[in-house]
Amino acid sequence: MTVREILAAHPLSNPLDRDLLLRCIEDCIECAATCTSDADANLAEPDVQEMIRCVRLCLDCADVCEATGRILIRQTEPDLGVLRAEIEACAVACRACAEECEKHASHHEHCRICVEVCRRCEQSCRDLLATIRG
Amino acid sequence: MTVREILAAHPLSNPLDRDLLLRCIEDCIECAATCTSDADANLAEPDVQEMIRCVRLCLDCADVCEATGRILIRQTEPDLGVLRAEIEACAVACRACAEECEKHASHHEHCRICVEVCRRCEQSCRDLLATIRG
Amino acid sequence: MTVREILAAHPLSNPLDRDLLLRCIEDCIECAATCTSDADANLAEPDVQEMIRCVRLCLDCADVCEATGRILIRQTEPDLGVLRAEIEACAVACRACAEECEKHASHHEHCRICVEVCRRCEQSCRDLLATIRG
Amino acid sequence: MTVREILAAHPLSNPLDRDLLLRCIEDCIECAATCTSDADANLAEPDVQEMIRCVRLCLDCADVCEATGRILIRQTEPDLGVLRAEIEACAVACRACAEECEKHASHHEHCRICVEVCRRCEQSCRDLLATIRG
């Protein structure tokens, strides 16, 4: 993604580990798009009645991932407490969404993909968080 | 706001305290708009160089408040862990923004207003959080 | 809403008619929250299968209204072409959402409320647009 | 991006040209992140006073691209009028942002990158639009 290129051209960089930060930004962006798509795919399924919790958690996860992506992209004058709390919220939303999608992964391929992307994003958040808390 | 009216017409309600929830939703919406405006007002000030941290924290706070408002509005199949982590992140973002705006409140009326709205939203988040953690 | 107060404290103002602008900002914010709630209320209805198009158009409308609200709140260095196209997109999204919600207004009170709020927001967009195009 | 993979697993597809749609979604997502980064990079520049219009148009463009990306990702029960107006607004916002960033591209590498990404996204929007209007 171009986000790596433009962050390299930024006059500043926030104090977070560079590689983990870039990975987390990309995973948040990817996860927001994936959850938006999975919520919508669930609405199109004949068993939509069974998918309501999945729709809801996908919408929540998309909202949190989008906000987290934006906040992590910003390098200027970060507040570490805000970063920490937001990344934590993102990890929690990704896990809840992955756990629900998991239940439908065997019969809905879009949920299987969503599990994968949410788990990866949760892990990126946890990895980044570990370097902030230290 | 109509949000009270439409939530009253919702077939379900999430398990949170109703009054505190409604207040928190309204404060998140208000705070997102106010922070978006304060970030922009700062850009128009002759001392913009001094306002950079304020712009940044207002943008972060607007993003978190908007996501939190959406998540709290949803009543269907909520995940309490997601709500808790998101409301916590919102309280942290509001506090950081208020503390920075405070420094400029005496010479920028828009920052003074922003402090007030952020502090109110932080308090609403804390009050709501207290009922979830119990 | 505090948005009126903080816009009054802004060092600049964009060239749009003040009263119409303030009304449009408030209606966009209100409509974003209302559509987010209506989408979610639809998911909780026993006839959710009949409500899928309504959910989708509410989600679209919430996204457009939120972006439009943010763009209109900003007073610094506006681009009139961007404002015009965004307000137009918002009016179109509000109308499409209102027309779909209308079909369910007699049996779902939340849809009836959503129709009202979307129609009001569409009108505010059209009124504001009329002053830009002139 | 995984968005291609999950859209392939969606039970439905909207009536837009598949390749152009996928390209437009990816470009909107990329452009939202890039503009968020460029707005922030501008805030960190010693000549921030000269960059205010650029910051503002980047913020507008990020907001429109994010909403457009979400709306295009949804395949279920689309409204062509909403898609058309939103893609048009996105093209306009990308062009305005690119034109402003262009002025700073020779001395700010982050603006040069942003021009490129905005122009690509504008083109993708125009290409997709051409197939809807036909």
XYZ file of N, CA and C in Angstrom, chain A residues 51-110:
180
model
N -27.586 -14.733 11.057
C -26.351 -13.968 10.862
C -26.390 -12.586 11.524
N -27.449 -12.290 12.248
C -27.624 -10.928 12.784
C -26.483 -10.506 13.716
N -26.088 -11.391 14.629
C -24.995 -11.036 15.535
C -23.701 -10.814 14.741
N -23.530 -11.617 13.700
C -22.337 -11.490 12.856
C -22.334 -10.133 12.122
N -23.487 -9.752 11.583
C -23.604 -8.440 10.926
C -23.210 -7.336 11.902
N -23.778 -7.401 13.094
C -23.563 -6.340 14.061
C -22.089 -6.219 14.471
N -21.466 -7.378 14.746
C -20.072 -7.315 15.188
C -19.143 -6.909 14.046
N -19.503 -7.260 12.820
C -18.731 -6.784 11.659
C -18.824 -5.263 11.522
N -20.022 -4.722 11.728
C -20.176 -3.260 11.627
C -19.371 -2.556 12.722
N -19.447 -3.075 13.947
C -18.653 -2.504 15.039
C -17.158 -2.562 14.716
N -16.724 -3.730 14.251
C -15.300 -3.941 13.985
C -14.827 -2.998 12.868
N -15.637 -2.836 11.835
C -15.277 -1.920 10.745
C -15.108 -0.501 11.278
N -16.028 -0.070 12.144
C -15.950 1.296 12.684
C -14.690 1.495 13.529
N -14.394 0.526 14.391
C -13.214 0.665 15.253
C -11.927 0.596 14.421
N -11.863 -0.334 13.475
C -10.650 -0.469 12.648
C -10.398 0.798 11.828
N -11.456 1.405 11.323
C -11.284 2.616 10.527
C -10.718 3.757 11.390
N -11.308 3.931 12.557
C -10.812 4.981 13.458
C -9.369 4.694 13.876
N -9.063 3.430 14.166
C -7.710 3.071 14.605
C -6.696 3.297 13.487
N -7.073 2.915 12.276
C -6.190 3.146 11.126
C -5.841 4.617 10.975
N -6.837 5.477 11.053
C -6.604 6.919 10.932
C -5.673 7.440 12.033
N -5.940 6.992 13.262
C -5.170 7.487 14.406
C -3.718 7.016 14.323
N -3.521 5.778 13.866
C -2.147 5.260 13.755
C -1.405 5.896 12.579
N -2.122 6.267 11.539
C -1.472 6.912 10.390
C -0.861 8.254 10.806
N -1.542 8.968 11.701
C -1.034 10.280 12.129
C 0.252 10.134 12.941
N 1.300 10.840 12.508
C 2.605 10.765 13.165
C 2.901 11.992 14.024
N 2.133 13.044 13.796
C 2.416 14.331 14.431
C 1.809 14.405 15.830
N 2.650 14.676 16.837
C 2.186 14.931 18.205
C 1.212 13.874 18.738
N 1.616 12.616 18.688
C 0.703 11.571 19.194
C 0.612 11.592 20.724
N -0.495 11.098 21.241
C -0.640 10.887 22.681
C -0.628 9.375 22.914
N 0.364 8.901 23.635
C 0.525 7.445 23.770
C -0.650 6.781 24.475
N -1.256 7.494 25.425
C -2.413 6.941 26.123
C -3.580 6.715 25.164
N -3.784 7.672 24.256
C -4.862 7.535 23.257
C -4.560 6.366 22.324
N -3.321 6.280 21.855
C -2.947 5.168 20.977
C -3.197 3.834 21.664
N -2.732 3.730 22.894
C -2.849 2.472 23.640
C -4.315 2.046 23.789
N -5.160 2.968 24.234
C -6.567 2.630 24.460
C -7.270 2.277 23.149
N -6.911 2.966 22.082
C -7.558 2.716 20.797
C -7.117 1.370 20.214
N -5.841 1.073 20.305
C -5.346 -0.214 19.781
C -5.951 -1.367 20.589
N -6.076 -1.163 21.888
C -6.707 -2.169 22.748
C -8.166 -2.404 22.319
N -8.912 -1.313 22.108
C -10.310 -1.430 21.666
C -10.393 -2.159 20.327
N -9.419 -1.911 19.474
C -9.405 -2.536 18.150
C -9.154 -4.042 18.281
N -8.218 -4.415 19.130
C -7.936 -5.838 19.351
C -9.174 -6.553 19.884
N -9.884 -5.917 20.798
C -11.086 -6.515 21.395
C -12.184 -6.683 20.344
N -12.382 -5.647 19.517
C -13.422 -5.711 18.474
C -13.091 -6.781 17.434
N -11.815 -6.879 17.061
C -11.390 -7.893 16.088
C -11.616 -9.299 16.637
N -11.285 -9.492 17.907
C -11.462 -10.825 18.489
C -12.938 -11.211 18.557
N -13.784 -10.298 19.012
C -15.221 -10.595 19.111
C -15.792 -10.926 17.736
N -15.371 -10.178 16.737
C -15.866 -10.396 15.380
C -15.371 -11.742 14.845
N -14.102 -12.038 15.068
C -13.538 -13.311 14.603
C -14.253 -14.491 15.251
N -14.525 -14.383 16.559
C -15.177 -15.490 17.263
C -16.574 -15.757 16.723
N -17.296 -14.702 16.398
C -18.639 -14.886 15.848
C -18.566 -15.425 14.409
N -17.686 -14.848 13.613
C -17.556 -15.292 12.207
C -17.142 -16.764 12.138
N -16.313 -17.168 13.064
C -15.844 -18.558 13.134
C -17.002 -19.554 13.096
N -18.097 -19.210 13.794
C -19.260 -20.107 13.867
C -19.901 -20.356 12.505
N -19.645 -19.435 11.570
C -20.284 -19.547 10.253
C -19.275 -19.844 9.153
N -18.001 -20.008 9.539
C -16.916 -20.115 8.558
C -17.038 -21.362 7.689
N -17.644 -22.422 8.260
C -17.702 -23.669 7.484
C -18.736 -23.595 6.359
N -19.784 -22.778 6.540
C -20.797 -22.702 5.462
C -20.806 -21.368 4.717
N -20.080 -20.367 5.230
C -19.994 -19.101 4.492
C -18.517 -18.730 4.295
N -18.058 -18.882 3.072
C -16.662 -18.580 2.752
C -16.290 -17.130 3.136
N -17.237 -16.182 2.966
C -16.926 -14.781 3.329
C -16.657 -14.645 4.821
